[in-house]
PDB file of C-alpha atoms in Angstrom:
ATOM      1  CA  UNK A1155     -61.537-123.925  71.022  1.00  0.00           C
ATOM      2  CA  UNK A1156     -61.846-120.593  71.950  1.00  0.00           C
ATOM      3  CA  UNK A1157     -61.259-119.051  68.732  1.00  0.00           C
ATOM      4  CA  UNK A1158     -64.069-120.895  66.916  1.00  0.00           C
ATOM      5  CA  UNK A1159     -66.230-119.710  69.590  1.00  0.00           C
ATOM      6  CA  UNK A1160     -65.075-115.849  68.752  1.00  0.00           C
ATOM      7  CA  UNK A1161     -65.267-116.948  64.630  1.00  0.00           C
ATOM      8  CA  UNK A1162     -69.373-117.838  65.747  1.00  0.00           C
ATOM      9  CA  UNK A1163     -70.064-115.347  68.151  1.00  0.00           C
ATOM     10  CA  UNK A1164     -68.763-112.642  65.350  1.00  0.00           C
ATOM     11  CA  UNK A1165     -70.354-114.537  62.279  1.00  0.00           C
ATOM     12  CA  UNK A1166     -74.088-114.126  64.319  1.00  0.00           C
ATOM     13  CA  UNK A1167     -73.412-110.494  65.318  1.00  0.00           C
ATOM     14  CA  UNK A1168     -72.912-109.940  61.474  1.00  0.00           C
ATOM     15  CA  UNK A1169     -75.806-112.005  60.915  1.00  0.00           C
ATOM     16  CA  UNK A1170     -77.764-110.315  63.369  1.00  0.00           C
ATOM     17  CA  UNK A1171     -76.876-106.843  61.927  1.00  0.00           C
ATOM     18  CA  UNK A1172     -77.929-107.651  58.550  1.00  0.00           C
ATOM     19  CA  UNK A1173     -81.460-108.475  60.390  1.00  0.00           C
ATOM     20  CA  UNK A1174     -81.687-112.259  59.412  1.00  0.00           C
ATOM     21  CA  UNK A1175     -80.315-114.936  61.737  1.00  0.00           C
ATOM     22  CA  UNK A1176     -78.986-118.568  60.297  1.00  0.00           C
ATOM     23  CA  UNK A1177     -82.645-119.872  59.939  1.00  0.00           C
ATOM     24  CA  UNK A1178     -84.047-117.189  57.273  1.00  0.00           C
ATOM     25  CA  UNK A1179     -85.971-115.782  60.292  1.00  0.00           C
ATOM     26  CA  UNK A1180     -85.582-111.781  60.997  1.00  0.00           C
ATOM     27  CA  UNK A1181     -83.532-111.758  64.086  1.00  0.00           C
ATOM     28  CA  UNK A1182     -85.511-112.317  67.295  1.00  0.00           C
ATOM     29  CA  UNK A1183     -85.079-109.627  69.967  1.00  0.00           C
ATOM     30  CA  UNK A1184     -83.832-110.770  73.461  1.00  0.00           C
ATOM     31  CA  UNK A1185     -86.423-111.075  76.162  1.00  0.00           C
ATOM     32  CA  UNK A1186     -89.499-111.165  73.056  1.00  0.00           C
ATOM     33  CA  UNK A1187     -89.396-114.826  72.820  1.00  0.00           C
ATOM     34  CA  UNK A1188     -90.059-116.635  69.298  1.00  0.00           C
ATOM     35  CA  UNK A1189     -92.077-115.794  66.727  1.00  0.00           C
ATOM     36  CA  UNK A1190     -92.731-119.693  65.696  1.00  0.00           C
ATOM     37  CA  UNK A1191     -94.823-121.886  67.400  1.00  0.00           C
ATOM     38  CA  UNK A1192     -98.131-122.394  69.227  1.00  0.00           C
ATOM     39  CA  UNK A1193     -97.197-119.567  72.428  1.00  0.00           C
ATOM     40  CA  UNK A1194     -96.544-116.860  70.097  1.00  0.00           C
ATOM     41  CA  UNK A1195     -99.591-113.681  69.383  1.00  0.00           C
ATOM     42  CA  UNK A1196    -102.481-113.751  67.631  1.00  0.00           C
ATOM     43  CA  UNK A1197    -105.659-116.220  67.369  1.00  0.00           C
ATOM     44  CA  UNK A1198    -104.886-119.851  67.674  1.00  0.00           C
ATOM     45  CA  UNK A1199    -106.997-122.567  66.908  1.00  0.00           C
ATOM     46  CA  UNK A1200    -106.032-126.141  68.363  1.00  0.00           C
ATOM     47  CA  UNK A1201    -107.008-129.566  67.284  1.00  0.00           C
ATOM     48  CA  UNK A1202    -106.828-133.050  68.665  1.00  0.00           C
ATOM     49  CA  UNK A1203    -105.330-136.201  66.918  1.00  0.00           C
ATOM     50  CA  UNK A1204    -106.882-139.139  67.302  1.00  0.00           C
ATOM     51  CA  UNK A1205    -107.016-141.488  64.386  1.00  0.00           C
ATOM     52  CA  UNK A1206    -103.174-141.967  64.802  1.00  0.00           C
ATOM     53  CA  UNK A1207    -103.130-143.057  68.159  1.00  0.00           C
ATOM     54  CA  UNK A1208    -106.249-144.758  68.233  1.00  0.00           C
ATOM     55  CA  UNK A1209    -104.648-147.393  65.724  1.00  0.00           C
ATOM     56  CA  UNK A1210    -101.748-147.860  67.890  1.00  0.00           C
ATOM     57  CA  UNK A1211    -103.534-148.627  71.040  1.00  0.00           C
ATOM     58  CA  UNK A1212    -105.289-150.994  68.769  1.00  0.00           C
ATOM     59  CA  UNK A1213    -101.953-152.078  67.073  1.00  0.00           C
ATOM     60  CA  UNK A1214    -100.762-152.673  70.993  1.00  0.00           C
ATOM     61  CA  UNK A1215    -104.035-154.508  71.930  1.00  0.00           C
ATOM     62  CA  UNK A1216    -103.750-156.798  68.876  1.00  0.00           C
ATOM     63  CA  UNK A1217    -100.415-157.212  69.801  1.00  0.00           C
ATOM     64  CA  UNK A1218    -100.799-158.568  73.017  1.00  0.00           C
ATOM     65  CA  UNK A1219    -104.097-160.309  71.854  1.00  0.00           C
ATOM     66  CA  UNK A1220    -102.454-162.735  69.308  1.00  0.00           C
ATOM     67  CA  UNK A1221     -99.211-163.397  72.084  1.00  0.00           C
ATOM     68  CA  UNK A1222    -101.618-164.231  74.723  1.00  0.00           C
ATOM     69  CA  UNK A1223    -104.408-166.233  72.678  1.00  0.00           C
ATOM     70  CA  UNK A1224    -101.007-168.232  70.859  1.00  0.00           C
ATOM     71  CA  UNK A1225     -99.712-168.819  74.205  1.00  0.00           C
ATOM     72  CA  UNK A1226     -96.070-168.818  73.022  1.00  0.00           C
ATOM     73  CA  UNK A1227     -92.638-168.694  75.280  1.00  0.00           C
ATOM     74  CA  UNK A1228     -92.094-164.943  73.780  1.00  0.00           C
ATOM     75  CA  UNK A1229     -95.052-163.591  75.877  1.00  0.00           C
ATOM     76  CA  UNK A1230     -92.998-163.331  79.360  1.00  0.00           C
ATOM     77  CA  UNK A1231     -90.209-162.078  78.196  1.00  0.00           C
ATOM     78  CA  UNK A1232     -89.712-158.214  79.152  1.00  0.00           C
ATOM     79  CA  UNK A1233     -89.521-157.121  75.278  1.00  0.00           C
ATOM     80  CA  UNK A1234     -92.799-158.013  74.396  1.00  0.00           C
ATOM     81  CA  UNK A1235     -94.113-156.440  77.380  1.00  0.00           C
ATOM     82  CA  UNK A1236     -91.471-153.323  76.952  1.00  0.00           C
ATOM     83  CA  UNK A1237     -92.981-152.905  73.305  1.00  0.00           C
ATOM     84  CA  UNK A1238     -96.746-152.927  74.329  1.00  0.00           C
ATOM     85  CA  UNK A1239     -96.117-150.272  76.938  1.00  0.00           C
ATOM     86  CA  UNK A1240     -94.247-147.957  74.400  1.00  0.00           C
ATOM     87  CA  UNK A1241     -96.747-148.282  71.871  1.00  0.00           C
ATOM     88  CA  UNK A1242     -99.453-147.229  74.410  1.00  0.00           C
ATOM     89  CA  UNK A1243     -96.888-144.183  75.614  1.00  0.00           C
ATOM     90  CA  UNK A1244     -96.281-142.851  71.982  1.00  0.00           C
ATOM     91  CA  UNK A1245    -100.120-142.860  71.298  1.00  0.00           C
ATOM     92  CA  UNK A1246    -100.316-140.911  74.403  1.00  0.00           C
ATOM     93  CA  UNK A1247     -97.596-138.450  73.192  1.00  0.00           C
ATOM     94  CA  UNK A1248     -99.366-138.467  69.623  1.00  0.00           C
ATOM     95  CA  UNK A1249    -102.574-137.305  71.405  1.00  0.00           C
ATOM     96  CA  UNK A1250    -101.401-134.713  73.537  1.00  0.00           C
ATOM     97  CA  UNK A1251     -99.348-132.544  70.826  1.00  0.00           C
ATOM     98  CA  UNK A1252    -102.433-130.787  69.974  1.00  0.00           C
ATOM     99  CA  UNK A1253    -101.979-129.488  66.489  1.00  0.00           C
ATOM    100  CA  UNK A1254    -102.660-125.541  65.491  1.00  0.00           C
ATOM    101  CA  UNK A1255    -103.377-123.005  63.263  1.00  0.00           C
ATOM    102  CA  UNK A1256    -102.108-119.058  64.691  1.00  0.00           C
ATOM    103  CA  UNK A1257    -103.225-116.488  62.648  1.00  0.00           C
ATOM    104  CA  UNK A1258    -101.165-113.494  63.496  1.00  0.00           C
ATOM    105  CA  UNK A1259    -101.664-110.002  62.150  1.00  0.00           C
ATOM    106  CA  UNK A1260     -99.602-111.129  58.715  1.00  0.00           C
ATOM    107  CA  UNK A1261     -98.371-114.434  59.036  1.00  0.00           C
ATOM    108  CA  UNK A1262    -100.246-118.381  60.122  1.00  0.00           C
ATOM    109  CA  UNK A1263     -98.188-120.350  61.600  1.00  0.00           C
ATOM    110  CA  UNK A1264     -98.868-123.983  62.170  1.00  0.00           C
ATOM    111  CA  UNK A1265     -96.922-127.429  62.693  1.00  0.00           C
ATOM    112  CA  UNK A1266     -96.814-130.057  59.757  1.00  0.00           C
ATOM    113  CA  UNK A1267     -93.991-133.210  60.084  1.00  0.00           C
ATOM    114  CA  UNK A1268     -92.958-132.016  63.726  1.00  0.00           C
ATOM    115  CA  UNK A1269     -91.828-128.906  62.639  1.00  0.00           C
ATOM    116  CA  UNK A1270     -93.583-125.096  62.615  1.00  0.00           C
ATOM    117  CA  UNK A1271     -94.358-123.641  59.806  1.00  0.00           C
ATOM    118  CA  UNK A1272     -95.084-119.948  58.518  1.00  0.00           C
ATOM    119  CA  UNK A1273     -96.842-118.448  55.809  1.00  0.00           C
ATOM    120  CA  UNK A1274     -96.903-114.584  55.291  1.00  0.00           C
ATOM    121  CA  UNK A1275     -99.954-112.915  53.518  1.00  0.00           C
ATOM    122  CA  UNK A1276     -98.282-112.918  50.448  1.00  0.00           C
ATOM    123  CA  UNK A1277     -97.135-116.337  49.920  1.00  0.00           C
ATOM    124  CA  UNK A1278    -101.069-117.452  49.934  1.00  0.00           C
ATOM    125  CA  UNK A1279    -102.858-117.756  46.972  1.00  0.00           C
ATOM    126  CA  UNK A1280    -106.341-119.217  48.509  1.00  0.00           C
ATOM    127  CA  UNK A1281    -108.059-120.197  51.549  1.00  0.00           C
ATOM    128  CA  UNK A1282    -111.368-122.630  50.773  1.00  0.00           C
ATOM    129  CA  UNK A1283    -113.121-122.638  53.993  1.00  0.00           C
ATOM    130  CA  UNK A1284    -116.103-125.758  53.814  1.00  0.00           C
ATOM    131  CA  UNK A1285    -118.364-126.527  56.747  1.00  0.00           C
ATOM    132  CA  UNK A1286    -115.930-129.473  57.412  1.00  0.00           C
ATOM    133  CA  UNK A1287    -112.563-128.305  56.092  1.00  0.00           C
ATOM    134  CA  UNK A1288    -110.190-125.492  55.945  1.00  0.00           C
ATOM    135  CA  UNK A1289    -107.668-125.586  53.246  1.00  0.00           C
ATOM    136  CA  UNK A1290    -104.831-122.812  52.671  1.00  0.00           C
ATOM    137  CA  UNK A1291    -103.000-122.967  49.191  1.00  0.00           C
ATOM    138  CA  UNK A1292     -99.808-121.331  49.312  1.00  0.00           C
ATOM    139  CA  UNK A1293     -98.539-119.851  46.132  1.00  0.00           C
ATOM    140  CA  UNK A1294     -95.100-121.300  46.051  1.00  0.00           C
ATOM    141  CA  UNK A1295     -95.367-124.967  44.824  1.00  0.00           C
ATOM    142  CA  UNK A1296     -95.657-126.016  48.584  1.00  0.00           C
ATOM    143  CA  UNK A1297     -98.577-128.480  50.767  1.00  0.00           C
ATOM    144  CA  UNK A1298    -101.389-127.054  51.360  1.00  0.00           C
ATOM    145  CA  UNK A1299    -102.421-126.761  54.397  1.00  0.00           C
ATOM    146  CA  UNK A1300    -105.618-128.651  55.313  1.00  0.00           C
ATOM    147  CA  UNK A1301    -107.719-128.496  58.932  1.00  0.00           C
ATOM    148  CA  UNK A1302    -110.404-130.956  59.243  1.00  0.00           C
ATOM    149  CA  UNK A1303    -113.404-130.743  61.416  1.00  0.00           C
ATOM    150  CA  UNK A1304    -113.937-134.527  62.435  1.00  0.00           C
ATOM    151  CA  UNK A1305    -110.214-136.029  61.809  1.00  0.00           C
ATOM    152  CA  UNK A1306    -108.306-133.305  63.992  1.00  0.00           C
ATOM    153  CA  UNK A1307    -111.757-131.840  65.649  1.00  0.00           C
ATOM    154  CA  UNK A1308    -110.919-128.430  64.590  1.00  0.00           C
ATOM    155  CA  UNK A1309    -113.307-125.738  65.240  1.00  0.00           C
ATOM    156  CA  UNK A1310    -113.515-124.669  60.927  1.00  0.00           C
ATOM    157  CA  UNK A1311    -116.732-122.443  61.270  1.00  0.00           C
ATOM    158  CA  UNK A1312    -114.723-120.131  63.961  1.00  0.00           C
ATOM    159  CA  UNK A1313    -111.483-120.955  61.864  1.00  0.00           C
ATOM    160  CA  UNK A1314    -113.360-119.657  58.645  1.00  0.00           C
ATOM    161  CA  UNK A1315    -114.662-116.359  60.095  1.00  0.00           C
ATOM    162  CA  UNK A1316    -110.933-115.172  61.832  1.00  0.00           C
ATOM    163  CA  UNK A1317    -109.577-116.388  57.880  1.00  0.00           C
ATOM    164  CA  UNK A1318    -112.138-114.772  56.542  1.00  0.00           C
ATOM    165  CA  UNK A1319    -110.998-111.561  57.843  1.00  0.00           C
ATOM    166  CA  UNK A1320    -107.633-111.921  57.252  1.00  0.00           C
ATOM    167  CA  UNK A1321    -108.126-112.639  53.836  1.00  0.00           C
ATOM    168  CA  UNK A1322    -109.867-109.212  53.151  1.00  0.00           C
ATOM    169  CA  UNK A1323    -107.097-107.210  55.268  1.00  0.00           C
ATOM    170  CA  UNK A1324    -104.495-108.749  53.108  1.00  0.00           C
ATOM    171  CA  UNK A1325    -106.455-109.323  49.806  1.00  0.00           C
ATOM    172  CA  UNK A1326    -106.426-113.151  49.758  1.00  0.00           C
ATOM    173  CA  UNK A1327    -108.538-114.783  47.770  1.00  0.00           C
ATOM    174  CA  UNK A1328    -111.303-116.786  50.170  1.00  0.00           C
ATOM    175  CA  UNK A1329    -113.882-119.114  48.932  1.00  0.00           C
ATOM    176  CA  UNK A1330    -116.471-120.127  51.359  1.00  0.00           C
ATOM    177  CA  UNK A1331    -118.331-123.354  50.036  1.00  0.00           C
TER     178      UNK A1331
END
C-alpha cells in the first residue's frame, strides 16, 4: 500500500509542476485556500431559494393532511411520521444554501446542480442585464447562467452595475434592457 501512495504523491508533484492539478484548476498554493466557491475574493452577490422548498413544506403538509383526514392505520406508524419530518428538514437545507454570483477580477464563479462553477472573461460572449434578470451567455455551447430578481431575490440592479464594469474591463459584450 505504500507504494501506490509514493506512485500518487509523485504523479501530483508532476502535476503540480506542470501548474494544473487533476481537476483542470491551476494548482492552488498551500495556506491561499480555494479559488472556487462562495468564500473566495471579489464581489459576491447571494440569493435565497424559496419556490423549491416552499412546495415541499406544502408537499409535507398535504402529506400529512390526506393521512390524517383518511384516518388510515399507516398514520402512526414511525415512517410516515419519519418522512414528513425529512421533507420539512431538506426544505430547510434547500433554503439555507443561499445561491451566488462572485465576480472576481477575471473570472464569476457561481453554483449550478450542487456544484461551483467558473467562467473566465473570455469564455463569455454576453451578459443581458433586465430590471428583473441577469443572464450570462457563455461562448462555449454551455447553460447560461440566469439570476432572477423575484424567484432567487437577487439584488440584479447592483448585480448589473458590478457586470457592467466588468464587461468594459474585459470587453464583454453587455446589453442593458
Amino acid at each position: 500500500m505504500a507504494s501506490f501512495d509514493r506512485k500518487v504523491e509523485r504523479n501530483q508533484m508532476k502535476l503540480n509542476k506542470k501548474g494544473k492539478n487533476p481537476q483542470g484548476n491551476k494548482a492552488v498554493r498551500s495556506g491561499t485556500g480555494s479559488r472556487m466557491g462562495a468564500r473566495g475574493d471579489g464581489d459576491i452577490f447571494k440569493g435565497r431559494k424559496i419556490i423549491l422548498p416552499l412546495l415541499l413544506i406544502l408537499l409535507a403538509g398535504l402529506y400529512a393532511g390526506v393521512a390524517l383526514a383518511g384516518g388510515s392505520a399507516e398514520v402512526s406508524t414511525t415512517m410516515f411520521w419519519l418522512t414528513i419530518v425529512l421533507y420539512v428538514i431538506l426544505a430547510i437545507a434547500l433554503f439555507l444554501n443561499k445561491p451566488y454570483l462572485r465576480i472576481n477580477k477575471n473570472y464569476l464563479f457561481t453554483a449550478k446542480f450542487n456544484r461551483d462553477r467558473m467562467l473566465e472573461a473570455g469564455q463569455i460572449s454576453k451578459i443581458t442585464a433586465t430590471p428583473h434578470k441577469i443572464t450570462i451567455t457563455p461562448k462555449a455551447g454551455g447553460q447560461n447562467w440566469v439570476f432572477y430578481r423575484k424567484r432567487n431575490m437577487f439584488n440584479t440592479p447592483a448585480m448589473a452595475e458590478r457586470l457592467e464594469t466588468f464587461a468594459k474591463t474585459h470587453k464583454v459584450d453587455f446589453v442593458k434592457e
